Short mmCIF file of C-alpha atoms and ligand atoms in Angstrom, two decimals:
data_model
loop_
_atom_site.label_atom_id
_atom_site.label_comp_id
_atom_site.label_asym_id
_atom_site.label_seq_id
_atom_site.Cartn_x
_atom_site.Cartn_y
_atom_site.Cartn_z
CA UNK A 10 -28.05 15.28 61.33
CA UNK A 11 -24.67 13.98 61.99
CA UNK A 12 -25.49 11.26 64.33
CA UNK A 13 -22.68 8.76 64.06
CA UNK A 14 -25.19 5.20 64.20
CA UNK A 15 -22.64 3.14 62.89
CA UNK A 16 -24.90 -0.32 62.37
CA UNK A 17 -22.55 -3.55 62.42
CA UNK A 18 -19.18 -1.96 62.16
CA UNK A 19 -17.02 -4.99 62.41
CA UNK A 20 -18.50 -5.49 58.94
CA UNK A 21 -16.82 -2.55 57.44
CA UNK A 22 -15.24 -1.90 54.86
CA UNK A 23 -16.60 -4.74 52.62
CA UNK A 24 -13.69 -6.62 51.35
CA UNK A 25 -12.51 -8.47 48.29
CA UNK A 26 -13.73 -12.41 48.33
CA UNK A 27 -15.01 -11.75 52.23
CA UNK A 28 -18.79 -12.43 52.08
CA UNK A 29 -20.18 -9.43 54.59
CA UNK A 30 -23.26 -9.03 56.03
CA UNK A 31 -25.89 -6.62 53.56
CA UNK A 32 -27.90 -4.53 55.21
CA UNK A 33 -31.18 -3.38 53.44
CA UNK A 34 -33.33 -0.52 54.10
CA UNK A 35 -36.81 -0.51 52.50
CA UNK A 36 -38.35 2.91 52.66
CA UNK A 37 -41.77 3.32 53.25
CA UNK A 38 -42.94 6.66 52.41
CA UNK A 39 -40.86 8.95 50.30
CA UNK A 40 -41.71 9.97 47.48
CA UNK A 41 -39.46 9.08 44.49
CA UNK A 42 -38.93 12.00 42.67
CA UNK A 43 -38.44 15.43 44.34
CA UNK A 44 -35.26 16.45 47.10
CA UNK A 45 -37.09 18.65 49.05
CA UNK A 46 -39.91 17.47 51.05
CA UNK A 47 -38.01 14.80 52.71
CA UNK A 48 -38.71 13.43 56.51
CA UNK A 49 -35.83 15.23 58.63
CA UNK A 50 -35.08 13.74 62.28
CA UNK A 51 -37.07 15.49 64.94
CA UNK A 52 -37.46 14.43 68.54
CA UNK A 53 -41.35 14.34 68.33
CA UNK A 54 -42.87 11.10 69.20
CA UNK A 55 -45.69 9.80 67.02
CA UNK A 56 -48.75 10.44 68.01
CA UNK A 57 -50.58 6.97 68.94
CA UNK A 58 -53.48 5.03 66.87
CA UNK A 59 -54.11 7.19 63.89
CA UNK A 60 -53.13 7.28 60.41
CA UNK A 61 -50.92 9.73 60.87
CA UNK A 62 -48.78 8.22 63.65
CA UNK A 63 -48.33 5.04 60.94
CA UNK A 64 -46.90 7.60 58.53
CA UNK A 65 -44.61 9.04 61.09
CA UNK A 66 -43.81 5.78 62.24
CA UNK A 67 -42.42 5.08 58.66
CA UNK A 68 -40.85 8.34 58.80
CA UNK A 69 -38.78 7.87 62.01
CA UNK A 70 -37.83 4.21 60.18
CA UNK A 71 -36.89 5.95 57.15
CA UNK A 72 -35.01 8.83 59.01
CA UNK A 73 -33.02 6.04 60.89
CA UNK A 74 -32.27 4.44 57.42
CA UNK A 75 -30.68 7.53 55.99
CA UNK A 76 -28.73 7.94 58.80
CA UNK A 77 -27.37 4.37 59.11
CA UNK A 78 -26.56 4.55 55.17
CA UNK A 79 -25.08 7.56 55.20
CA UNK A 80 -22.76 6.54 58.62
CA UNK A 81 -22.16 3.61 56.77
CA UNK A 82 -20.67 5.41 53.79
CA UNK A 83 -19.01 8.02 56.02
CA UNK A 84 -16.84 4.83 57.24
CA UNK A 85 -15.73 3.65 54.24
CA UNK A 86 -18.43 1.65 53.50
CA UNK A 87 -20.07 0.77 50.08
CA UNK A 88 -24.21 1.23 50.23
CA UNK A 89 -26.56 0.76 47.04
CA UNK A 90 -29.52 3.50 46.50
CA UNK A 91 -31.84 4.32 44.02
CA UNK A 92 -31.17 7.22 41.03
CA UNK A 93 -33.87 8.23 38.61
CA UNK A 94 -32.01 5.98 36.24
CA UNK A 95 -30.93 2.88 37.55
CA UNK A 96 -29.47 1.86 41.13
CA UNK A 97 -25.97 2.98 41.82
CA UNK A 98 -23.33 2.11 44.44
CA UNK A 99 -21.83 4.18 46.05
CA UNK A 100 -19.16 4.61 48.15
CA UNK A 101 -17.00 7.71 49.44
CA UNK A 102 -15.07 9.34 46.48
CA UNK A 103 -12.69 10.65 48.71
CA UNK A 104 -11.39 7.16 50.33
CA UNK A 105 -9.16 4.70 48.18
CA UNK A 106 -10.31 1.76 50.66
CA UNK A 107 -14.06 2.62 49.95
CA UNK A 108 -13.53 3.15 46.44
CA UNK A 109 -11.62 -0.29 45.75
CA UNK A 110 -14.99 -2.07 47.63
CA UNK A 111 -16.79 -0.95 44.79
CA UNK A 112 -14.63 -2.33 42.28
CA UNK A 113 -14.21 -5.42 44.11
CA UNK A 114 -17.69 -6.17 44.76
CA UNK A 115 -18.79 -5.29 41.03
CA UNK A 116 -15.58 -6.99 39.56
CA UNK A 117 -15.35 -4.01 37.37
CA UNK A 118 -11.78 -3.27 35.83
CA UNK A 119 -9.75 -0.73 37.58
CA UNK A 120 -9.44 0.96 34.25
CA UNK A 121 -13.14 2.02 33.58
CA UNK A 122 -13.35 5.55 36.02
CA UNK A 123 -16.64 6.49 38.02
CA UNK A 124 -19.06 8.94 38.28
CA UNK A 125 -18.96 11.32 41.58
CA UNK A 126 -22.23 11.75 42.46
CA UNK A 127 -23.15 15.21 44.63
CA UNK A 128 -26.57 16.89 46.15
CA UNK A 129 -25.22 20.15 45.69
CA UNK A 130 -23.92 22.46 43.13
CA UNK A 131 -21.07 23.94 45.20
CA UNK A 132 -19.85 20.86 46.24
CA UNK A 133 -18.92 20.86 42.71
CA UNK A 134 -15.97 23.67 42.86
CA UNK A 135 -14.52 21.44 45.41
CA UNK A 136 -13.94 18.85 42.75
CA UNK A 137 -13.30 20.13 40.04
CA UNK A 138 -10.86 23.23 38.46
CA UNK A 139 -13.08 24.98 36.28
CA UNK A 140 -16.82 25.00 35.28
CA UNK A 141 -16.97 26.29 31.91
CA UNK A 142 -20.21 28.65 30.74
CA UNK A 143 -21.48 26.22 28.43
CA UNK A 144 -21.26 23.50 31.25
CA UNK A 145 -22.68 25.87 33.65
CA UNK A 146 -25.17 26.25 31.36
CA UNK A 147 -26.10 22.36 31.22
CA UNK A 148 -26.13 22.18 34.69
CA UNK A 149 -28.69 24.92 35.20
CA UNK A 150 -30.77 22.93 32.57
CA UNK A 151 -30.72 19.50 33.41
CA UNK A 152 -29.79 19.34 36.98
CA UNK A 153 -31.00 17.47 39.12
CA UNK A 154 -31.19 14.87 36.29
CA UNK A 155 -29.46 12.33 34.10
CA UNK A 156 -26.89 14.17 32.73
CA UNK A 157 -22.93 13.13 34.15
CA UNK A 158 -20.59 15.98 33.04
CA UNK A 159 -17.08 15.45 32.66
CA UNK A 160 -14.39 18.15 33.73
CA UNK A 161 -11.12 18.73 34.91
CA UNK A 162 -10.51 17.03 38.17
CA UNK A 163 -8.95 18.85 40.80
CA UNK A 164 -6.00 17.57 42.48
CA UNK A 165 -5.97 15.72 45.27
CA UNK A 166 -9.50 16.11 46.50
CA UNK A 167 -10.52 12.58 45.18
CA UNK A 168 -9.21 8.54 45.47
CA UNK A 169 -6.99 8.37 42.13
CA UNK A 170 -9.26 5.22 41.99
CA UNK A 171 -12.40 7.27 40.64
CA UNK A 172 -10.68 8.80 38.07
CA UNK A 173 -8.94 5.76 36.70
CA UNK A 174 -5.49 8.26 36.14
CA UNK A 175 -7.55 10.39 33.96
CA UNK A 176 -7.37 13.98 34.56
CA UNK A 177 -11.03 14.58 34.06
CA UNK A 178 -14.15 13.16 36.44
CA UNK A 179 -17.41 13.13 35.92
CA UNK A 180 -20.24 14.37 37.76
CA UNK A 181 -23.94 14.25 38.51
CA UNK A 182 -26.69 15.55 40.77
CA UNK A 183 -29.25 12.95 40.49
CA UNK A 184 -32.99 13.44 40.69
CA UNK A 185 -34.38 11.22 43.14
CA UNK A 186 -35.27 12.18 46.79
CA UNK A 187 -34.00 9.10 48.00
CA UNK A 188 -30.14 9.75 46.35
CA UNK A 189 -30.27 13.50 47.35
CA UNK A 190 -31.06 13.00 50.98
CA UNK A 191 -28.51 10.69 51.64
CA UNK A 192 -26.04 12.26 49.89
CA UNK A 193 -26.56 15.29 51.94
CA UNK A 194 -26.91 12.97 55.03
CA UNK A 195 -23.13 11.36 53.88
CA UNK A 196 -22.07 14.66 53.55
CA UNK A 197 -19.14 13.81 51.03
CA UNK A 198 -19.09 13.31 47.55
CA UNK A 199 -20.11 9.78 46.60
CA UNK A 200 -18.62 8.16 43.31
CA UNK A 201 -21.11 5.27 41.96
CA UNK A 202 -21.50 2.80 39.20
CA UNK A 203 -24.36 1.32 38.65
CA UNK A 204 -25.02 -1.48 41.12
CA UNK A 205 -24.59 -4.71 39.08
CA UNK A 206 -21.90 -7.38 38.85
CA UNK A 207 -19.80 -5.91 35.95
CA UNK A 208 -21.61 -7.87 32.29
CA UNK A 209 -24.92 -7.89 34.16
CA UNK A 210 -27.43 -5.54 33.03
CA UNK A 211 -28.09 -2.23 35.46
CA UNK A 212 -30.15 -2.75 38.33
CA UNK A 213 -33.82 -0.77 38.02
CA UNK A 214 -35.06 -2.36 41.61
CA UNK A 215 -33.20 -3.48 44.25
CA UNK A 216 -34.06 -7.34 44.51
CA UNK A 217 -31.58 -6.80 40.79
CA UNK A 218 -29.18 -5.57 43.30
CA UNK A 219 -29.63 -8.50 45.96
CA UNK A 220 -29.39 -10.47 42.87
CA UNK A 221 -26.21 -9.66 42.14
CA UNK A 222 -24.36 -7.64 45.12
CA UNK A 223 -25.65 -9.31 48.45
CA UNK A 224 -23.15 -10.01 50.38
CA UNK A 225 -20.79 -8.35 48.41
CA UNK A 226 -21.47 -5.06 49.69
CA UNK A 227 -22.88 -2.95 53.26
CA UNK A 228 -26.16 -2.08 52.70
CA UNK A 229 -29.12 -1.52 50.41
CA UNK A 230 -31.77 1.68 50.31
CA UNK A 231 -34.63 0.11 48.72
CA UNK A 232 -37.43 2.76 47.50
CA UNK A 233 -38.54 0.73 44.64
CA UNK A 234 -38.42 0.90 40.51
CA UNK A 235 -36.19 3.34 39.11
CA UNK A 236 -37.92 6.06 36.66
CA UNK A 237 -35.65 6.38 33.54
CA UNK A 238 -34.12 3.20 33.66
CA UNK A 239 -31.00 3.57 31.81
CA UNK A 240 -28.20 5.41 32.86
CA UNK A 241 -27.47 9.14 32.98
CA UNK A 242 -26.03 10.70 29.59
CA UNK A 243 -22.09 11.76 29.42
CA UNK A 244 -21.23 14.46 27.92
CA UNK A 245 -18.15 16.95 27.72
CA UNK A 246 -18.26 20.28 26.92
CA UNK A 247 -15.85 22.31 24.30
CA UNK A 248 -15.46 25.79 22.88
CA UNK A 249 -17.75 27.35 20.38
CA UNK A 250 -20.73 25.74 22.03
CA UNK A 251 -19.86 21.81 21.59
CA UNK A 252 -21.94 19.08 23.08
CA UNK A 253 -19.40 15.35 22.81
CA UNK A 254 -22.12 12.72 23.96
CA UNK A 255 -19.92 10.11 25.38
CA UNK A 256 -22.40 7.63 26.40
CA UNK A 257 -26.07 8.61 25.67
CA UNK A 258 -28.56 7.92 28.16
CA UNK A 259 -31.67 9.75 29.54
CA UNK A 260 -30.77 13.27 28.73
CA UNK A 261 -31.32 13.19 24.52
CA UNK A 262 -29.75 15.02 21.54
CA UNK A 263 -32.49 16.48 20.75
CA UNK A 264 -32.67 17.95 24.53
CA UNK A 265 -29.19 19.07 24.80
CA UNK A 266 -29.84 20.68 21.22
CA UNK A 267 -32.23 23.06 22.54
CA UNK A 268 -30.32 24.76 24.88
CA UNK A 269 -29.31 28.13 24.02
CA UNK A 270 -26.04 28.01 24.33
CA UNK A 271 -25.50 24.71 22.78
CA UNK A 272 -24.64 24.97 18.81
CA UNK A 273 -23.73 21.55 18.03
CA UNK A 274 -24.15 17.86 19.84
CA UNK A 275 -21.80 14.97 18.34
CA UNK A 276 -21.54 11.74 19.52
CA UNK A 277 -18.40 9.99 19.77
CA UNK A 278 -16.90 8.31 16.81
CA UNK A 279 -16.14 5.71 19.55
CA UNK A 280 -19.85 4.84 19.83
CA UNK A 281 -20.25 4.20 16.15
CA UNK A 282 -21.57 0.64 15.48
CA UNK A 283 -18.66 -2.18 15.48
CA UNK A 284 -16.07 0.04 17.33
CA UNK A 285 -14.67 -2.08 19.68
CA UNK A 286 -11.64 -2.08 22.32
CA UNK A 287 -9.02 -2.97 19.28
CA UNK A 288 -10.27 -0.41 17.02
CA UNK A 289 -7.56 1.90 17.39
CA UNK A 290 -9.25 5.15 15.56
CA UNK A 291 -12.26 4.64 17.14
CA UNK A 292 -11.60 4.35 20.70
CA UNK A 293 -14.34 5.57 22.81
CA UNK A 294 -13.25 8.39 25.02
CA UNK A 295 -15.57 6.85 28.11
CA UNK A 296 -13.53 4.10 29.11
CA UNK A 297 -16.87 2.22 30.25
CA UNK A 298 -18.36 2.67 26.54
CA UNK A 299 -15.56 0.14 25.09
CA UNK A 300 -16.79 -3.28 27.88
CA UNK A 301 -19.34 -5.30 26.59
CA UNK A 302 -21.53 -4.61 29.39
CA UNK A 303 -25.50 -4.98 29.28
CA UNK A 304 -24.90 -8.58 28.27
CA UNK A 305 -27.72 -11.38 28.67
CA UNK A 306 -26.40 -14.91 29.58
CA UNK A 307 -28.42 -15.89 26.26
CA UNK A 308 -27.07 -14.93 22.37
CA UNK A 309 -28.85 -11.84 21.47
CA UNK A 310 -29.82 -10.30 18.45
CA UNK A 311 -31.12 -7.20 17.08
CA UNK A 312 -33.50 -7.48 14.00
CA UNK A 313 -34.07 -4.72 11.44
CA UNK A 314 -35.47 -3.98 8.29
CA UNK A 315 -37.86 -2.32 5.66
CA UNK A 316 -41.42 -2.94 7.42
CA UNK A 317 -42.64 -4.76 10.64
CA UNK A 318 -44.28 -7.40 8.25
CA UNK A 319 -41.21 -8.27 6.84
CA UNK A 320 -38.84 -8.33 10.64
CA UNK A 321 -42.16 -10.33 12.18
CA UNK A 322 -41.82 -12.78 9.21
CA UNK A 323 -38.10 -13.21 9.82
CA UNK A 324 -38.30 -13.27 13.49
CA UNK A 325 -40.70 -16.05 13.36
CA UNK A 326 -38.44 -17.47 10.78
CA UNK A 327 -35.82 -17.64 13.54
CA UNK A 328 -37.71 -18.73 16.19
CA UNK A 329 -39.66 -21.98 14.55
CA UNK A 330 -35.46 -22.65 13.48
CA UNK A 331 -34.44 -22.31 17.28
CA UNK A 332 -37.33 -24.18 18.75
CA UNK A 333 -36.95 -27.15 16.71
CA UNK A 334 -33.39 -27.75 17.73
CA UNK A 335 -34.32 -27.47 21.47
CA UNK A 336 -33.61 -23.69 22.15
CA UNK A 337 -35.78 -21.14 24.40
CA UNK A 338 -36.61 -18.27 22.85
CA UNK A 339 -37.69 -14.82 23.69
CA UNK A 340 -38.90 -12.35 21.59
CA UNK A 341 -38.81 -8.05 22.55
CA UNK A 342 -41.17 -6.43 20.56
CA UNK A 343 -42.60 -3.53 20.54
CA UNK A 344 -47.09 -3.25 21.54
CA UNK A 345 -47.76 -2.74 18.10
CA UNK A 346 -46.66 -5.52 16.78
CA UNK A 347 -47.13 -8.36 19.71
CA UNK A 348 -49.91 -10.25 17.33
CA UNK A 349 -47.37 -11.23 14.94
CA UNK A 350 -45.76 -13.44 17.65
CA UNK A 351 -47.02 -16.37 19.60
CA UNK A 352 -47.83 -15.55 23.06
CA UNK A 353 -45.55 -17.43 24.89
CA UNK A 354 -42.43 -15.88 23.11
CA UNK A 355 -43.21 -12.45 23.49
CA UNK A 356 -42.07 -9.77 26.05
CA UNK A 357 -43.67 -5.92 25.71
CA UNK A 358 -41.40 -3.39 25.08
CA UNK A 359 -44.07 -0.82 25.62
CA UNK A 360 -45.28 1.43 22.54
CA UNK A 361 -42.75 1.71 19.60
CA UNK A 362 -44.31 5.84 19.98
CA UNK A 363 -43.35 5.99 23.82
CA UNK A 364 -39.51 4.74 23.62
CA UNK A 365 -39.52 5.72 27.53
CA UNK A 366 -41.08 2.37 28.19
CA UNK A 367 -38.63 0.38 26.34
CA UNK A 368 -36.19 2.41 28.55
CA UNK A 369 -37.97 1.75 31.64
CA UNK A 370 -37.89 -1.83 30.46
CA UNK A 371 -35.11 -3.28 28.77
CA UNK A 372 -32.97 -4.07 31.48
CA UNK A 373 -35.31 -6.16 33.41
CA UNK A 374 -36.18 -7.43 30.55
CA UNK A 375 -32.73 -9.12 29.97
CA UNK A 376 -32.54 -10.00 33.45
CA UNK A 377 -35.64 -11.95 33.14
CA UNK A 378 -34.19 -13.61 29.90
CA UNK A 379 -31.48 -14.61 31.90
CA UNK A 380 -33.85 -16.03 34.96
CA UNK A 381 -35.86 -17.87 32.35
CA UNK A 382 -32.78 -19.76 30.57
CA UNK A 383 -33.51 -17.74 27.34
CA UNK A 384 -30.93 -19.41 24.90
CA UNK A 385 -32.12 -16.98 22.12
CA UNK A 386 -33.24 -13.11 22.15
CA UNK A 387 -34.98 -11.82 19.34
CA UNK A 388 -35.19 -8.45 19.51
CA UNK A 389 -36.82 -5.73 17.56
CA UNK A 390 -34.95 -2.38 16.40
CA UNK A 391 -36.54 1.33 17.22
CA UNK A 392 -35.57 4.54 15.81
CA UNK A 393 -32.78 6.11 17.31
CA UNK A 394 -34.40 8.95 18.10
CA UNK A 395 -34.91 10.75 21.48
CA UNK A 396 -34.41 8.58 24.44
CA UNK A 397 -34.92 5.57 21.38
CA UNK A 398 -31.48 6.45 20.86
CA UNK A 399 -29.96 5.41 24.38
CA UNK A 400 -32.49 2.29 24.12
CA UNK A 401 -30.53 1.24 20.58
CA UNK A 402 -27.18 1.92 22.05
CA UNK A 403 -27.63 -0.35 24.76
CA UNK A 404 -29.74 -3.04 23.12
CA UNK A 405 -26.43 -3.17 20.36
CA UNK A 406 -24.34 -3.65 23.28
CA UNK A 407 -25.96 -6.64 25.21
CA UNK A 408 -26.55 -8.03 21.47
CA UNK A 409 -22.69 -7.87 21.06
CA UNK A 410 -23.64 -5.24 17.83
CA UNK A 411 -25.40 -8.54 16.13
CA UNK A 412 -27.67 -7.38 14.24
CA UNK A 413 -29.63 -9.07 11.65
CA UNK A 414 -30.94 -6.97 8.39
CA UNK A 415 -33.22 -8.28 6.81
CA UNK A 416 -34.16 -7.16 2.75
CA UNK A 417 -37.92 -6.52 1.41
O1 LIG B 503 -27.09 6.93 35.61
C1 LIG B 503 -25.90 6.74 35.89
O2 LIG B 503 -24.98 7.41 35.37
C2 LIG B 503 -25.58 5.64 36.92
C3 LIG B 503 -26.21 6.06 38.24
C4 LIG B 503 -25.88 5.09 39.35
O3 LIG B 503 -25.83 7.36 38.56
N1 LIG B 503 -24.18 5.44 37.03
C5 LIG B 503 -23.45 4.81 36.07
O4 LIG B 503 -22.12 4.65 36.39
O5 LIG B 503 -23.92 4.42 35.04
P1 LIG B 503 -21.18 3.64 35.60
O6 LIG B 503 -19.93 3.58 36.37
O7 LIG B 503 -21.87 2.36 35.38
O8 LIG B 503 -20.85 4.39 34.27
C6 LIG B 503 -19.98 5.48 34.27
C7 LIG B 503 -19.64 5.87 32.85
C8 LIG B 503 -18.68 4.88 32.25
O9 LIG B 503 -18.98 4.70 30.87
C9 LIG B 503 -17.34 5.57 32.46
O10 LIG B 503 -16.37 5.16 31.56
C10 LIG B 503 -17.74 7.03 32.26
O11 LIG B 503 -18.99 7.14 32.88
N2 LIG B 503 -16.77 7.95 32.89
C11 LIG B 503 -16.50 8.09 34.18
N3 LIG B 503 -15.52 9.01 34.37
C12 LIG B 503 -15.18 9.46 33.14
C13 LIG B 503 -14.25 10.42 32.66
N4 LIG B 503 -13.46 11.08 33.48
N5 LIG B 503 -14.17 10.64 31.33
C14 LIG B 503 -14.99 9.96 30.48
N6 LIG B 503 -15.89 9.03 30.87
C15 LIG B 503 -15.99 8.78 32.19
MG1 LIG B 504 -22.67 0.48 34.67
#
């Protein structure tokens, strides 16, 4: 599958401030989540006038997609696909040109490093010097899946641009059919940050991408709503069985835990609440952990405190204060508590007992702050537990770590 369709080249590579033509792909009929029963090119013509010959039809569209986006990337290009987390894009980790696109077209400092994204496990020996057993480990676990590891980088083999100058990269194999066949289709490994303007929130569908990137970038894969909807968990690995969460995400604690060889999981003192970019001790040892990404164009807070009666009574509090000076207000709550707000406030979080939903959520939820002209964004707290925990961490950051406690 190494047909060379190169669609539009004279737009290629996507350049700094030079609005390019986006191409965008929407896939018909693969399924999200599983690598392996994918449509491969074949040179059997659909039969006419029956279900079936609609379905290949789709397939031969969605063959020619993945091979477009994958040329596209092979020449330097930058693309945007769906991962079981959030949309990424991506661009050939190998090529500084393709590699600078990306940071160009997110405006992301050249500081903050990517993640190399690959469909294979060997491909990972070509990237990096050693796979230690406790990594090895967490890789048969959780892979495919949202789990970015970060090793030593081998030298050479990628832009300098991925790495940032660090001597470590990190890596994932995501789980989505969509990512997998098209990085196997590209054929190289693909380094990708998540496909927003840098302070937007991730994008979880691709019209959040066409939001932000069209015309900033090649091309689009569009196969729908991500599943996890916040970004893959980093993690590094050290002796004695050592688990450093970097930046949590949809691989939990409490899943890393349970793995035999793991005997301890720490997060990084850099994470803590309040640590910022000047905090000396505290700086986070993910570069990207330290930006105030995630951020809503309205003032956010978080609101916590002893019982739901007494954050509803303060978050109404709030909101009657806000409304009377002219402010819109939104208010994220969780289902079992919607009554306490009035309708036309309130956006579902899902089920404070199914934190996945909030997950799934919260990012669209901000966007669609933003979209509404949300001045004020009320939001309630969840226990940090699970996948809960990765929901927190990133609700603290787009709320700037304002938080407001409230007493009995
Ligand atoms: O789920 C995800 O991980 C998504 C999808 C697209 O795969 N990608 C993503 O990439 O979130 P990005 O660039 O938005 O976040 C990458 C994170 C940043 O916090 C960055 O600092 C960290 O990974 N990172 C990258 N390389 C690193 C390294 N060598 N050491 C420590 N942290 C690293
Ligand atoms: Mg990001």
């Amino acid at each position: 599958m190494n047909d060379e369709r190169v669609p539009e080249v004279g737009s290629l590579p996507s350049r700094a401030g030079q609005r390019v033509e986006t191409r965008c792909w929407t896939l018909s009929s693969i399924p999200r989540l599983s690598g392996n029963d994918l449509p491969v090119a074949t040179n059997e013509s659909a039969t006419p006038d029956t279900e079936a010959s609609d379905y290949a039809m789709e397939h031969t569209a969605d063959i020619a997609a993945f091979q477009e986006a994958a040329a596209l990337l092979r020449h330097g290009g930058t693309v945007a696909f769906p991962t079981e987390t959030v949309y990424g894009l991506g661009a050939d980790a190998r090529n500084d040109q393709a590699v600078s696109s990306i940071f160009a077209a997110k405006g992301r400092p050249s500081d903050n490093p990517l993640i190399v994204h690959i469909a294979d496990r060997i491909q990972l020996d070509e990237l990096v010097e050693n796979v230690d057993e406790l990594a090895e480990q967490l890789i048969r676990e959780f892979w495919p899946g949202p789990l970015t590891l970060v090793l030593p980088v081998r030298a050479g083999v990628l832009s300098a641009r991925v790495t940032a100058g660090l001597d470590t990269v990190a890596v994932r194999m995501p789980d989505h059919a969509v990512a997998l066949r098209l990085l196997a289709e590209a054929s190289c490994p693909v380094a990708a940050p998540s496909a927003n303007l840098s302070g937007r929130p991730s994008p979880t569908t691709a019209g959040h991408v066409k939001e932000d990137l069209d015309g900033r970038i090649d091309g689009i894969l569009d196969a729908g709503p991500t599943g996890v909807g916040l970004e893959s968990t980093v993690v590094e690995t050290s002796l004695g069985g050592k688990v450093t969460i970097l930046r949590p995400g949809g691989i939990t604690a409490e899943q890393l835990m349970a793995v035999a060889g793991v005997k301890a999981v720490s997060v990084d003192p850099g994470l803590q609440e309040g640590a910022t970019v000047t905090d000396e001790l505290a700086a986070p040892r993910s570069p990207g952990v330290k930006y105030t990404h995630y951020a809503p164009r309205g003032m956010m807070y978080i609101v916590e405190g002893s019982s739901v009666d007494v954050v509803a009574a303060r978050v109404r509090a709030e909101l009657t204060k806000a409304t009377e000076t002219g402010k819109r207000v939104a208010v994220l709550a969780y289902d079992e508590h919607l009554e306490a707000y009035p309708d036309h406030s309130v956006y579902s979080l899902g089920s404070l007992t199914a934190p996945e939903q909030a997950a799934q959520r919260l990012y669209s939820l901000l966007r669609r702050c933003d979209d509404e002209g949300m001045d004020l964004i009320l939001a309630e707290a969840c226990p940090p537990k699970g996948i809960g925990a990765a929901v927190m961490n990133r609700m603290l950051k787009a709320a700037g770590h304002r938080i407001i406690h409230t007493g009995k």
